[in-house]
Amino acid sequence: MLFLVHMQVNIPHDLDPADAAALIAKEKAYSQELQRNGTWRHLWRMVGQYANYSVFDVASNDELHQKLSALPLYPYMTLEVTPLAQHPSALAPN
Amino acid sequence: MLFLVHMQVNIPHDLDPADAAALIAKEKAYSQELQRNGTWRHLWRMVGQYANYSVFDVASNDELHQKLSALPLYPYMTLEVTPLAQHPSALAPN
Amino acid sequence: MLFLVHMQVNIPHDLDPADAAALIAKEKAYSQELQRNGTWRHLWRMVGQYANYSVFDVASNDELHQKLSALPLYPYMTLEVTPLAQHPSALAPN
Amino acid sequence: MLFLVHMQVNIPHDLDPADAAALIAKEKAYSQELQRNGTWRHLWRMVGQYANYSVFDVASNDELHQKLSALPLYPYMTLEVTPLAQHPSALAPN
Amino acid sequence: MLFLVHMQVNIPHDLDPADAAALIAKEKAYSQELQRNGTWRHLWRMVGQYANYSVFDVASNDELHQKLSALPLYPYMTLEVTPLAQHPSALAPN
Amino acid sequence: MLFLVHMQVNIPHDLDPADAAALIAKEKAYSQELQRNGTWRHLWRMVGQYANYSVFDVASNDELHQKLSALPLYPYMTLEVTPLAQHPSALAPN
Amino acid sequence: MLFLVHMQVNIPHDLDPADAAALIAKEKAYSQELQRNGTWRHLWRMVGQYANYSVFDVASNDELHQKLSALPLYPYMTLEVTPLAQHPSALAPN
Amino acid sequence: MLFLVHMQVNIPHDLDPADAAALIAKEKAYSQELQRNGTWRHLWRMVGQYANYSVFDVASNDELHQKLSALPLYPYMTLEVTPLAQHPSALAPN
Amino acid sequence: MLFLVHMQVNIPHDLDPADAAALIAKEKAYSQELQRNGTWRHLWRMVGQYANYSVFDVASNDELHQKLSALPLYPYMTLEVTPLAQHPSALAPN
Amino acid sequence: MLFLVHMQVNIPHDLDPADAAALIAKEKAYSQELQRNGTWRHLWRMVGQYANYSVFDVASNDELHQKLSALPLYPYMTLEVTPLAQHPSALAPN
């Protein structure tokens, strides 16, 4: 089941740079793990913004929330979640 | 080059039903043609709305505008176009 | 799986009154059928508005879209869909 | 009498972690007490957000304000309150 | 129990003038009846707008919805309802 | 002459608690003085918010600004001022 | 007493051109009469819009509402009214 | 050439009071100098806000930007600039 | 003197197609005339929208308003005008 | 390929002035380098704001994101990117 997720990252300027770098590294590792297991199906950078559009494939709302709230950068993110369904004109199944 | 396109469809209530049906059929054929040739890479229905999120793969802004403004339902659509770039954590190339 | 759905109804003033009444009756019958089978778990009127907040219990996004887009008043509605997950402090399971 | 309450939590990053944890524990205890006595009828987590939708059952506006402003996390919350009435199509009474 | 109600009136330009005048007269009579029985406690015109701020005193959400949805101009109104509670600094009880 | 005033209070979390308490006490005393002399005609708490709706009765815009900007909590408030006129259906004069 | 008034004009496309022209002529005459008697102190066109910013000098809210609602184009206008006070740095009295 | 300028002042709470007072004094002197030389034609306080509406008379966009960005409080201001033209019904030339 | 102008075109669906085509042709001729004489310096199509961003070079606000309000499609346009000044880092003069 | 980019700069008040000045100098040098090589085609100051409208000419979304995210002031900027296409009435090619 697919969800479009818009992620806006707002790391406070006064966060210790080392802490920030560590979080960002953890975020990358975590996201690549989810990409490998098919949960995080698409990840695109929005041009000119510290933000991305992603598509998640999960079995339930609860699984999505669990996966999103486990993002290392979650405390510094604003997320918008849009549930997606099969479009009648789409050739490919979701 | 990828663009996320949000398409909200607002067909006027007083449009002749036969005309509307014809337009919708043309729209489906046109979108499936673009899906087959790889331009219209993803097409998802937004749950509960006569709207979709799509991802287009085009060579330029001009090509994208030409493809979008040729949509049969274009006169009855509100579109938002978001240019996408490669995310540094994405395993798959755009 | 639960979704909060906000439904704003905007029936055009120039819709034939008999057609409107027929649609509203069908809407009531359809909603009560879904309430009986547990899909439409909660239905509350927003005070002072021709709108409601509802909670749907469905197995997937696709099922939710199918149930919503089958609403007789669907063409005259603006819907907002919010996926819900289990709250860690909630005593009752979703 | 039912009210839908949207609660967005914004705990400042620089709040002492121990204080934050204590507040969150108190919030959980307080909310579960109100759930047990029927005041806090529903509590759902919004997917991807430190926010919830809740339904309160109270006798008056004043009781609702008293119950909400007593939330331990109240100083760090943005609340939206929507009064609900009986929907004419709802099978279950509010 | 008090509610602040913002009422914006939008009578369509193409509504038959006689019908409009009849509705407006009924609205006035209805509102004055509710003012006399204490339900409609305050009614103020917003300067420069076909809108008003009112304060209603009712026993429940349901009563408020019933009173509001019975407004003759209700189909042509956009309403916002704000529940009010006793302010700790207010000398007069609500 | 009446004005509806919406007051949203945002006291910074890092304001010294004693200073905050002193300001709040002064605010209460000041508001009750204006209530006694008829300037501050109504004061209602918005349910679930550190905000109020008030109605001021003043002789001019300048007097209103003078009275509002003298509020002890003024530096921590966001105000919206709506001028009110006599409604043609209102039984009571403003 | 001064008020800044923003007036956005939206004359429906299907209004009979002769009626529209007559209304516009009446609007001009009415506004010039109020300019001559000092009520309508300033009238400026917003560049690129069928809208204006004006400053009215009136004795009360009620007078302002009476003057504004008497505008011939009033039914086709959206107005925003901002009460103005004497600025402490202004050399000229309001 | 006239421009309407909306100025919202947001002096941070933690700015040293002496610095703030000095800036405000400089702002007053600067604004009165521009009022005297006809650049700053009108200056009105928005009731209930640390904000003003002003009208500037300048020869060009560049001159306006130069005059505005030289405001001592400029770093703590949010400005909106609206170019004004002669209104066809205005008796007085701009 | 430069202004950025955002033009959103909304031609009503029920406008006679021949009239619409005539207006669009006139608009093209008018815009090309202004491009040739240097007034309309830039004209770009917003991808996916019946809208454009343009840059006008004019001597005054009044000239800009006169040029814009003379656009054949003006009655069906929503315009936003942003005055531009010389940027201190720009190599090219405006 | 052209993009309109709106850049709003928000340098925190508590950033060390020397650091801020160094960043601003680097920003100027970087932008002038891109202007010289034709990437940063237009750069205009928005009157009354620490913001600009720019037009970039790049080969792809990725190049645009790379150029924008390399702006020295990027961490303190809010950017909006609008893809532009050739307007059918524009005499000059993009």
mmCIF file of N, CA and C in Angstrom, chain E residues 7 9 15 17 19 21 31 35 37-38 43 48 53 55 66 79 84-85 90:
data_model
loop_
_atom_site.group_PDB
_atom_site.id
_atom_site.type_symbol
_atom_site.label_atom_id
_atom_site.label_comp_id
_atom_site.label_asym_id
_atom_site.label_seq_id
_atom_site.Cartn_x
_atom_site.Cartn_y
_atom_site.Cartn_z
ATOM 1 N N MET E 7 -20.759 34.652 10.793
ATOM 2 C CA MET E 7 -21.667 34.299 9.692
ATOM 3 C C MET E 7 -21.346 35.177 8.476
ATOM 4 N N VAL E 9 -22.467 35.930 4.664
ATOM 5 C CA VAL E 9 -23.612 35.675 3.783
ATOM 6 C C VAL E 9 -23.181 35.884 2.329
ATOM 7 N N LEU E 15 -30.043 34.931 -7.836
ATOM 8 C CA LEU E 15 -31.229 34.501 -7.090
ATOM 9 C C LEU E 15 -32.339 35.523 -7.333
ATOM 10 N N PRO E 17 -34.788 38.250 -7.037
ATOM 11 C CA PRO E 17 -34.813 39.296 -5.993
ATOM 12 C C PRO E 17 -35.960 39.132 -4.986
ATOM 13 N N ASP E 19 -37.401 36.343 -4.074
ATOM 14 C CA ASP E 19 -37.065 35.227 -3.178
ATOM 15 C C ASP E 19 -36.041 35.693 -2.137
ATOM 16 N N ALA E 21 -35.466 38.695 -1.025
ATOM 17 C CA ALA E 21 -36.081 39.619 -0.047
ATOM 18 C C ALA E 21 -36.905 38.821 0.970
ATOM 19 N N SER E 31 -34.260 35.603 13.665
ATOM 20 C CA SER E 31 -33.167 36.026 14.570
ATOM 21 C C SER E 31 -33.734 36.821 15.741
ATOM 22 N N GLN E 35 -33.410 36.167 19.635
ATOM 23 C CA GLN E 35 -32.872 37.201 20.542
ATOM 24 C C GLN E 35 -33.813 37.369 21.739
ATOM 25 N N ASN E 37 -35.767 35.180 23.061
ATOM 26 C CA ASN E 37 -35.768 34.075 24.042
ATOM 27 C C ASN E 37 -34.374 33.815 24.619
ATOM 28 N N GLY E 38 -33.408 34.717 24.321
ATOM 29 C CA GLY E 38 -32.087 34.655 24.967
ATOM 30 C C GLY E 38 -31.090 33.737 24.311
ATOM 31 N N LEU E 43 -25.569 40.199 18.513
ATOM 32 C CA LEU E 43 -25.584 40.204 17.030
ATOM 33 C C LEU E 43 -24.998 41.526 16.590
ATOM 34 N N GLY E 48 -18.388 46.946 6.787
ATOM 35 C CA GLY E 48 -17.947 46.767 5.407
ATOM 36 C C GLY E 48 -18.177 45.380 4.835
ATOM 37 N N TYR E 53 -20.809 38.944 13.549
ATOM 38 C CA TYR E 53 -20.362 38.123 14.669
ATOM 39 C C TYR E 53 -21.542 38.037 15.631
ATOM 40 N N VAL E 55 -23.173 35.915 19.302
ATOM 41 C CA VAL E 55 -22.913 35.024 20.444
ATOM 42 C C VAL E 55 -24.220 34.288 20.749
ATOM 43 N N GLN E 66 -28.911 22.824 15.548
ATOM 44 C CA GLN E 66 -30.324 22.867 15.137
ATOM 45 C C GLN E 66 -30.743 24.308 14.892
ATOM 46 N N LEU E 79 -20.376 29.521 7.950
ATOM 47 C CA LEU E 79 -20.338 29.766 9.397
ATOM 48 C C LEU E 79 -19.062 29.219 10.008
ATOM 49 N N LEU E 84 -16.865 29.019 23.577
ATOM 50 C CA LEU E 84 -16.299 29.950 24.560
ATOM 51 C C LEU E 84 -16.458 29.381 25.975
ATOM 52 N N ALA E 85 -15.481 29.671 26.804
ATOM 53 C CA ALA E 85 -15.553 29.264 28.215
ATOM 54 C C ALA E 85 -15.377 30.518 29.082
ATOM 55 N N ALA E 90 -12.574 37.411 33.851
ATOM 56 C CA ALA E 90 -13.867 38.054 33.572
ATOM 57 C C ALA E 90 -14.648 38.253 34.857
#
